[in-house]
Coordinates of C-alpha atoms and ligand atoms in Angstrom, one line a residue:
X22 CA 0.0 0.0 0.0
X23 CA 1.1 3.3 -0.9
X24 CA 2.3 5.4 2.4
X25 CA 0.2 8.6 3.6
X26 CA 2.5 11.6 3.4
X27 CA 2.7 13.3 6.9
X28 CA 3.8 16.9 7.9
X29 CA 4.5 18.8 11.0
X30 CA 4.7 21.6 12.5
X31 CA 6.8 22.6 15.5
X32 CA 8.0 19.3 17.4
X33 CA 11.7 20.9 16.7
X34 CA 14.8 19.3 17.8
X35 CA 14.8 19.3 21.9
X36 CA 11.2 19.9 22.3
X37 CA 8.7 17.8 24.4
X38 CA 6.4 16.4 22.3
X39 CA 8.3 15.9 18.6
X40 CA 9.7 12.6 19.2
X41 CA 6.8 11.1 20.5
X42 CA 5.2 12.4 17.1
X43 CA 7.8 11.2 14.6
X44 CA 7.5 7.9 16.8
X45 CA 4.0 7.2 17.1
X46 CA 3.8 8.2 12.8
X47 CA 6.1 6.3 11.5
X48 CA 5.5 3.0 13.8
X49 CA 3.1 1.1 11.6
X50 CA 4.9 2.3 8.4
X51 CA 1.6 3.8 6.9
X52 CA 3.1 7.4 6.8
X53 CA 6.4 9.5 5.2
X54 CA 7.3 12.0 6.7
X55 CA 7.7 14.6 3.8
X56 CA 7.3 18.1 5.0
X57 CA 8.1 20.3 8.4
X58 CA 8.3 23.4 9.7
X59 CA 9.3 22.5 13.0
X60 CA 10.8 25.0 14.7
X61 CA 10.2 29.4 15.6
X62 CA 13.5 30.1 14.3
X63 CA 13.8 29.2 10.3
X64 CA 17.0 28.6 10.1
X65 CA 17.0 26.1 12.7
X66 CA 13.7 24.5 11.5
X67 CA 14.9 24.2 7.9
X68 CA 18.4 22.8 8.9
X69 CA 16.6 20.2 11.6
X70 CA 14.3 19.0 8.8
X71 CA 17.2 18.4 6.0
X72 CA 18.9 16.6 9.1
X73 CA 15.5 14.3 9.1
X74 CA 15.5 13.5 5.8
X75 CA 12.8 16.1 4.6
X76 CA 14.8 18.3 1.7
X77 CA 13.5 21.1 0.4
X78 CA 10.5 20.4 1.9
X79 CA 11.9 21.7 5.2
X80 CA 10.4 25.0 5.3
X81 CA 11.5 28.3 7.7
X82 CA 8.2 28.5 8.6
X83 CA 4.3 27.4 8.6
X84 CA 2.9 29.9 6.4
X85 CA 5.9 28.9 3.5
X86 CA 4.7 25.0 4.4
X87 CA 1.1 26.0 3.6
X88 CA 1.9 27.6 0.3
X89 CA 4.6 25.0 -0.4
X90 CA 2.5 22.3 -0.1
X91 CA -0.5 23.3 -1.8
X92 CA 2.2 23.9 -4.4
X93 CA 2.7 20.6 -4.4
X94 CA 2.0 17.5 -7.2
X95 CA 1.9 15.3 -4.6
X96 CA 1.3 17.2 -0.7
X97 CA 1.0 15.9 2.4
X98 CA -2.4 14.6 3.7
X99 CA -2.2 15.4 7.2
X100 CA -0.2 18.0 9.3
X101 CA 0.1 17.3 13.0
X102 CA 0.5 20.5 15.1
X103 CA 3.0 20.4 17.7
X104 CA 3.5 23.9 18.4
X105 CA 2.8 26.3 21.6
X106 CA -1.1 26.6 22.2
X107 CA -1.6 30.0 21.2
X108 CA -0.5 29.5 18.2
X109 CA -3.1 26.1 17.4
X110 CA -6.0 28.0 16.5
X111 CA -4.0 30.0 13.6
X112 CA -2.3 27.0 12.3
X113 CA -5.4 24.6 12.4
X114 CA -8.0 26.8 10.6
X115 CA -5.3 27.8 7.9
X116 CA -4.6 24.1 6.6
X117 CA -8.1 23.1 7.2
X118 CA -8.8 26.0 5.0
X119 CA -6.0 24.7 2.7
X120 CA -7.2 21.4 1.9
X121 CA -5.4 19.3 4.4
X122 CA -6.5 17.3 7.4
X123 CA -5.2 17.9 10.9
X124 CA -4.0 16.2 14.0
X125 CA -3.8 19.5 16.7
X126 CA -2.2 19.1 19.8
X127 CA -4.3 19.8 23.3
X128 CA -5.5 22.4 23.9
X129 CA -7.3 22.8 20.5
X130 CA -7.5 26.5 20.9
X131 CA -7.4 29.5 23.4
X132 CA -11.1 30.0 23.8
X133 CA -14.6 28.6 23.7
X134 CA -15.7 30.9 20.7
X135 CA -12.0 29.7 18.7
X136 CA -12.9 26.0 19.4
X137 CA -16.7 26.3 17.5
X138 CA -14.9 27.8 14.5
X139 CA -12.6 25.1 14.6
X140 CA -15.6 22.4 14.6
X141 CA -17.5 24.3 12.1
X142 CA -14.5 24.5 9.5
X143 CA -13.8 20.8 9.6
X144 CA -17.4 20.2 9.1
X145 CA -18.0 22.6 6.1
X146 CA -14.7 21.5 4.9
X147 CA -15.0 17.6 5.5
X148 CA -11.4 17.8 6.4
X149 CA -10.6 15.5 9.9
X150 CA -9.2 17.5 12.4
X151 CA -8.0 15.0 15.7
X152 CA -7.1 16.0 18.5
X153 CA -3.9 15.0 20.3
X154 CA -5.4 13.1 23.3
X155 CA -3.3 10.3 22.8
X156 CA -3.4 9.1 26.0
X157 CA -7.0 7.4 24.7
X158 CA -4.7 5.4 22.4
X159 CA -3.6 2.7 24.8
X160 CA -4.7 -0.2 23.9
X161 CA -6.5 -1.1 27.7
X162 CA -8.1 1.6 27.8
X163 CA -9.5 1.3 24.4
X164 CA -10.6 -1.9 25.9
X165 CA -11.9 -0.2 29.3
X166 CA -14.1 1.5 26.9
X167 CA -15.3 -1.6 25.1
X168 CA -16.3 -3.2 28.2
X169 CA -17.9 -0.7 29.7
X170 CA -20.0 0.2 26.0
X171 CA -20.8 -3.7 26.5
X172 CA -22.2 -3.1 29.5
X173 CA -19.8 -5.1 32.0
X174 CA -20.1 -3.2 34.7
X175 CA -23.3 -2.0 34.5
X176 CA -24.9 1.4 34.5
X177 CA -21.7 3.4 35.6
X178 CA -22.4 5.4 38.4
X179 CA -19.2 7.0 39.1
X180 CA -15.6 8.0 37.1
X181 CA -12.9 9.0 39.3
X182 CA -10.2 10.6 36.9
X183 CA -6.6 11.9 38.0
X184 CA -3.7 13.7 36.9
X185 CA -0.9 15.2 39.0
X186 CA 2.6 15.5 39.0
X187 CA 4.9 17.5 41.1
X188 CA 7.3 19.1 38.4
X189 CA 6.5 22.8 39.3
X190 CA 6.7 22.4 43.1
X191 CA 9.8 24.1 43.9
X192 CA 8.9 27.9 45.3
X193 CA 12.5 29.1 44.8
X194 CA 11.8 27.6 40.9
X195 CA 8.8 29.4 40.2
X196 CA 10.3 32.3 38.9
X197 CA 11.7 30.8 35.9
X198 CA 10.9 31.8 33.0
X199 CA 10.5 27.9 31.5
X200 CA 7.7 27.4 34.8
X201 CA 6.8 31.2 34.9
X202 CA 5.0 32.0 31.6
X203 CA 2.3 28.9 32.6
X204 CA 0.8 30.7 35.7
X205 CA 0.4 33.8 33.7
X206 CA -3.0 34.9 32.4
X207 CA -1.2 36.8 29.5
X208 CA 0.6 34.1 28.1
X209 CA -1.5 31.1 29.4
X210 CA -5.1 32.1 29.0
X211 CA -8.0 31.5 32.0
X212 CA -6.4 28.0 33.3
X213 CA -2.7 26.5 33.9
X214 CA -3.2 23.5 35.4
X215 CA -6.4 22.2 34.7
X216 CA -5.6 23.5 31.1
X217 CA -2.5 21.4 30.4
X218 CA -3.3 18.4 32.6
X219 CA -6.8 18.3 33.8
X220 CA -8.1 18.0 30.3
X221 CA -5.9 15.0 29.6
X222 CA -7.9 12.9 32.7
X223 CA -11.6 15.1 31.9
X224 CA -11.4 13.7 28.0
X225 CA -10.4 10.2 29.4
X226 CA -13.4 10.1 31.6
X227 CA -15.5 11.0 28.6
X228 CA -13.7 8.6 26.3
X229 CA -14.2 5.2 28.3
X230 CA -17.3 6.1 29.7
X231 CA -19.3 7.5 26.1
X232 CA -20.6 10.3 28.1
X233 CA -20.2 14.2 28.2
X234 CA -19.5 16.1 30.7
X235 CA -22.7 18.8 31.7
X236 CA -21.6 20.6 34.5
X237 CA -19.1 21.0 36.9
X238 CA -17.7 22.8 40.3
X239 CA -14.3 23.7 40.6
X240 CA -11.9 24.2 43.8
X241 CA -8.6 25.7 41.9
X242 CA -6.0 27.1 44.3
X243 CA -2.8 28.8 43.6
X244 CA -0.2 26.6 46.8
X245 CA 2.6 28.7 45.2
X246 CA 1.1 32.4 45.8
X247 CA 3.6 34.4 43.4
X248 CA 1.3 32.4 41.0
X249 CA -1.6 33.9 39.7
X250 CA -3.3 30.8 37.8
X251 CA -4.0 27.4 39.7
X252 CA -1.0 25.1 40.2
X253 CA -4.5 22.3 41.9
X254 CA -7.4 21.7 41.3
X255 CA -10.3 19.4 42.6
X256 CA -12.9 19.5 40.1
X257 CA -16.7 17.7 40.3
X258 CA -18.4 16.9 37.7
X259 CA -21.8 15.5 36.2
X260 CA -22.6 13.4 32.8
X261 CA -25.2 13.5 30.3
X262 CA -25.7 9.7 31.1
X263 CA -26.0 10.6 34.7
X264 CA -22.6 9.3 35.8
X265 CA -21.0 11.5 39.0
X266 CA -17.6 12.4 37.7
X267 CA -14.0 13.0 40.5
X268 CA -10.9 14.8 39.0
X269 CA -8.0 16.3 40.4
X270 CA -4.8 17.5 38.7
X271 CA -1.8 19.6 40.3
X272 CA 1.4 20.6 39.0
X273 CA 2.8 20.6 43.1
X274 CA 2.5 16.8 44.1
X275 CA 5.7 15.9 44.7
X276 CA 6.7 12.6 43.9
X277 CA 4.1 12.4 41.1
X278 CA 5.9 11.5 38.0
X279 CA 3.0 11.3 35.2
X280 CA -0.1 10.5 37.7
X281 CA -2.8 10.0 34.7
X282 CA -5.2 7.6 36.2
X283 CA -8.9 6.6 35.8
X284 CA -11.1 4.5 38.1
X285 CA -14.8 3.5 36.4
X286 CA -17.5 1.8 39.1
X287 CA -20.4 0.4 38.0
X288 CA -23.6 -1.3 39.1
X289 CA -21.6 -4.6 38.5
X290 CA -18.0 -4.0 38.5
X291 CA -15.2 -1.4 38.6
X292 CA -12.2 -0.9 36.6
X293 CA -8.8 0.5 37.4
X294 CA -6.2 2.0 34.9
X295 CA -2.8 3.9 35.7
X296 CA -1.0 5.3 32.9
X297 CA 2.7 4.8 34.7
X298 CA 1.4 0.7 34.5
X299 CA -0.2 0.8 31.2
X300 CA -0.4 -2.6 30.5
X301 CA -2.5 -3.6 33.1
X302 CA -6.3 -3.4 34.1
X303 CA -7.9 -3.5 37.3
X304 CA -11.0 -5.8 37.1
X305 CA -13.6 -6.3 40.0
X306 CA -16.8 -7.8 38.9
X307 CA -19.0 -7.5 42.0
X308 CA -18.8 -10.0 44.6
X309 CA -16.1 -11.6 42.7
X310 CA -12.3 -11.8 43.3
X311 CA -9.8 -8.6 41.8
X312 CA -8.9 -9.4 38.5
X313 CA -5.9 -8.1 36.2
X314 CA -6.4 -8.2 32.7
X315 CA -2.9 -8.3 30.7
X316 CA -2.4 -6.2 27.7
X317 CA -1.9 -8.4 24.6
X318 CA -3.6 -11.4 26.5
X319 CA -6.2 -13.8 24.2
X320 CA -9.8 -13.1 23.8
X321 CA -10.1 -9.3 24.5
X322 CA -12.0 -6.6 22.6
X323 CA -11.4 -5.5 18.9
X324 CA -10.6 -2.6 20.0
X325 CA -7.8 -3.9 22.7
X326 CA -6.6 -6.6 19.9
X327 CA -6.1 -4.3 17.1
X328 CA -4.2 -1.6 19.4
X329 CA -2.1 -4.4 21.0
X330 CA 1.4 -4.8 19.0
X331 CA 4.2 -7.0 21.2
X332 CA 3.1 -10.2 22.9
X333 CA 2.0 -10.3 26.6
X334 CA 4.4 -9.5 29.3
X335 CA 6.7 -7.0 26.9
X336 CA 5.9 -3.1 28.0
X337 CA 4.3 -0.7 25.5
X338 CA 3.9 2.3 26.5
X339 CA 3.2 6.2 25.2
X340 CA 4.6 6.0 21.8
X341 CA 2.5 3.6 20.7
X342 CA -0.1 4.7 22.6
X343 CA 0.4 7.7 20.0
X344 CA 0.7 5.2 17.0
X345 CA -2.8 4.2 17.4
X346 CA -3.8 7.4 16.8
X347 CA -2.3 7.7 13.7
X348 CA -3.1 4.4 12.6
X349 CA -6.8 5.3 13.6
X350 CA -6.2 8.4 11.2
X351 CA -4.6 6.5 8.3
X352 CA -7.9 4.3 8.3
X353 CA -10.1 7.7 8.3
X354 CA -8.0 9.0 5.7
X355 CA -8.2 6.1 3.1
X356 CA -11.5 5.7 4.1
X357 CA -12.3 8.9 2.4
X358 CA -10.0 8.2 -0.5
X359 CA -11.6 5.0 -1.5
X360 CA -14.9 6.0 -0.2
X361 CA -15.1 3.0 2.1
X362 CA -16.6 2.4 5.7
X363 CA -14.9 2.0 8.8
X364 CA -14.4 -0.2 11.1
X365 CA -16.0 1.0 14.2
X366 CA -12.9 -0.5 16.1
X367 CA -10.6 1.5 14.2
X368 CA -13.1 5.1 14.5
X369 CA -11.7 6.4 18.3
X370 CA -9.3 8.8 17.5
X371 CA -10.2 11.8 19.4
X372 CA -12.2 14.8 17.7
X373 CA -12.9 18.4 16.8
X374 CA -15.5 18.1 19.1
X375 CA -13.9 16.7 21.6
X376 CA -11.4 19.7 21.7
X377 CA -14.0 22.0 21.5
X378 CA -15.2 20.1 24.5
X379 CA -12.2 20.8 26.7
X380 CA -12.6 24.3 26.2
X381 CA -15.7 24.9 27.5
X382 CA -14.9 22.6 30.5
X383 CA -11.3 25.0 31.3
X384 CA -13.6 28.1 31.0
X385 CA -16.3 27.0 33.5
X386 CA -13.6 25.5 35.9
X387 CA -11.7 29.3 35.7
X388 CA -15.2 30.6 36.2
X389 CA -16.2 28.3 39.1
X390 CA -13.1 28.5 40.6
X391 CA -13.9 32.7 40.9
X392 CA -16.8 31.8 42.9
X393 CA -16.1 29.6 45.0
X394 CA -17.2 26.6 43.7
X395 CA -20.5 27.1 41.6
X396 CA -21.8 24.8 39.5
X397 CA -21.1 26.0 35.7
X398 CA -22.4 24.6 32.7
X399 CA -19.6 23.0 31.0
X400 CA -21.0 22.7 27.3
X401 CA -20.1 24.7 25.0
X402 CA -23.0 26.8 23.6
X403 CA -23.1 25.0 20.3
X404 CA -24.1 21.8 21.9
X405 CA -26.4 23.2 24.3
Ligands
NAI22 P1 8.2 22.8 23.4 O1 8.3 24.2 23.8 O2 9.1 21.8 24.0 O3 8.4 22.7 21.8 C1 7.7 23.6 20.9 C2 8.3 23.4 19.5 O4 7.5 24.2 18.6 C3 9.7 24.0 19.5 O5 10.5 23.2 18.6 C4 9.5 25.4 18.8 O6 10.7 25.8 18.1 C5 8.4 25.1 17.9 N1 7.6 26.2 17.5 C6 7.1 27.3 18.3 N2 6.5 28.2 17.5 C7 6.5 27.7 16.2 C8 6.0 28.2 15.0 N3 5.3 29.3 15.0 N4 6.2 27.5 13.9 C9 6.9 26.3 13.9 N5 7.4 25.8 15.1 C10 7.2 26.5 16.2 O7 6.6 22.5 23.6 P2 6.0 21.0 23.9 O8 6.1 20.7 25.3 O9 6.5 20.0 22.9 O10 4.5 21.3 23.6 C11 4.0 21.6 22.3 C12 2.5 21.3 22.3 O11 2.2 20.0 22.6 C13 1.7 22.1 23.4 O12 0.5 22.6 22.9 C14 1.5 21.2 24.5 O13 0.3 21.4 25.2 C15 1.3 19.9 23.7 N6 1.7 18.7 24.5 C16 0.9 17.6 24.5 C17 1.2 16.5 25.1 C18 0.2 15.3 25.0 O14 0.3 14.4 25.8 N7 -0.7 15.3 24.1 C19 2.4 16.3 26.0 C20 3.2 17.5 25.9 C21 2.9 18.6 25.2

């Protein structure tokens, strides 16, 4: 089969989130990676992507990769954007606009009313636009989801989801300019923490549950007080299915590497999934013993099988995670080609929408966190 051609933008040498990118794309062999601007500083960008094999199709920056590409015989299908989040918004509409389908990193945008644009472009357009939740990638908690859709543990009444870590802790750190810029309204919008971290475990609950989130009350609190955004945040939450939703995230929890966890109980059952021990599954059907399901074991779902790459007992972990959303994409995007259906299996990569979602969920927490708690609605206005 003839490979996908595959562009990005930002991910530059020494950033966070480009290898994981270049990784998770080019696991499965089903995309080249053809075209970058992946860096602020042209010179750099152009002379990392020639150093990656990308030629003159290294470009100085995104706006010469637009009109390069569109140049183009043969352009790229997709563009993953892996630059800061104010710039997302900019980036995403133009190459939607262009022709070109999109994988955005999280946060989709900046604001509620940036995020409905978004959705409506790649709807008038018919262009996919994904969002980076990758984390919804691994292939247990693709089957989390699975089992609870057939109904294993019941009606769910409560999702308890977490993420903390403890990487901007240190008060005599807080000042520097790396940590500083992410507590600041002016550079980092309404939210900090619950922005970069709390949407990770807020999506997750809505992923393996199939439920969105209505409305929710926020505790955020600044423990560092030079800081004027929230480095915590306990956050509850209600469903449209009528699940009770948990969450807390904090950037000050020292001793928490990556804490991205998600707990699921249901009528019959609960389910337990931590994303520092990805490969294995907490399983307690009621009034049974504790269970742990294996990644790659026999006889899971489709949707674990198909995710699921080295035999049982070898670690995957985050890359791959990633790589299923890009193989999720390079079904969506031959599906359209050949005008064929999908497998419902292979249809989870995360949405638009879904971005658009986390939005409107960062602006009521901000909102609720100003007063004390109040419940907010959390949709956004176009899907109230
Ligand atoms: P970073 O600061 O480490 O790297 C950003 C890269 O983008 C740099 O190479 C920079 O030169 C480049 N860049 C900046 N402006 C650019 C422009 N206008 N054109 C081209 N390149 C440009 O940032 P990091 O941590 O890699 O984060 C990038 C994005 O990824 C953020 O939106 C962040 O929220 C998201 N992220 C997502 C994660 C996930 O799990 N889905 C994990 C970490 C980050």
């Amino acid at each position: 089969m003839t490979k996908l051609q595959w562009g990005m933008i930002g991910g530059g040498e020494g950033s966070q989130i480009g290898p994981a990118h270049r990784l998770g794309a080019g696991l499965d062999g089903l995309f080249k990676f053809t075209a970058g601007a992946l860096d602020h500083r042209p010179e750099e960008g152009i002379g990392y992507g020639r150093r990656l094999g990308l030629g003159d199709r290294a470009y100085g920056s995104w706006q010469d990769m637009l009109a390069g590409e569109k140049a183009q015989d043969n352009p790229i299908d997709i563009v993953t954007v892996a630059t800061p989040n104010s710039t997302h918004f900019e980036i995403t509409k133009a190459f939607l606009e262009g022709g070109f389908h999109v994988l955005c990193e999280k946060p989709m945008t900046m604001t509620v009313e940036e995020g409905e644009e978004i959705v409506k472009i790649a709807r008038a357009t018919g262009k996919i636009c994904a969002v980076n939740y990758g984390y919804s990638g691994y292939s247990l908690v693709r089957h989390m989801k699975a089992m609870i859709a057939r109904g294993d543990l019941g009606k769910i009444r409560l999702v308890n989801a977490e993420f903390a870590h403890g990487h901007h802790a240190d008060a005599a750190d807080a000042d520097n300019p790396r940590v500083r810029w992410r507590y600041d309204p002016a550079q980092a919008g309404v939210s900090a923490q619950f922005a970069d971290c709390g949407i990770h475990a807020l999506h997750m609950a809505s992923f393996v549950t199939g439920q969105d989130v209505t409305k929710l009350s926020a505790d955020t609190v600044s423990c560092i007080d030079v800081r004027v955004l929230e480095d915590d945040a306990m956050v509850n939450f209600r469903m449209d299915g009528g699940t009770v939703g948990r969450l807390w995230t904090s950037s000050i929890a020292i001793g928490r590497q990556h804490g991205l966890g998600i707990q699921v109980f249901g009528e019959k059952g609960g389910l337990r999934w931590s994303q520092e021990q990805p490969n294995q599954l907490y399983y307690m059907p009621l009034g049974e013993r504790l269970q742990v399901i294996e990644r790659g074991e026999a006889n899971l779902s489709p949707e674990a099988d198909r995710t699921s790459r080295v035999t049982i007992g070898h670690a995957e972990g985050m890359p791959l995670a990633f790589a299923n959303i890009y193989t999720d994409l390079a079904e969506a995007i031959w599906a359209r080609k050949d005008s064929r259906s999908i497998d419902p299996a292979a249809d989870l990569y995360p949405r638009a929408e879904d971005g658009l979602r986390s939005m409107a969920a960062v602006f009521a927490v901000a909102q609720s966190g100003k007063e004390d708690g109040a419940w907010c609605d959390a949709r956004p206005p176009m899907f109230r």
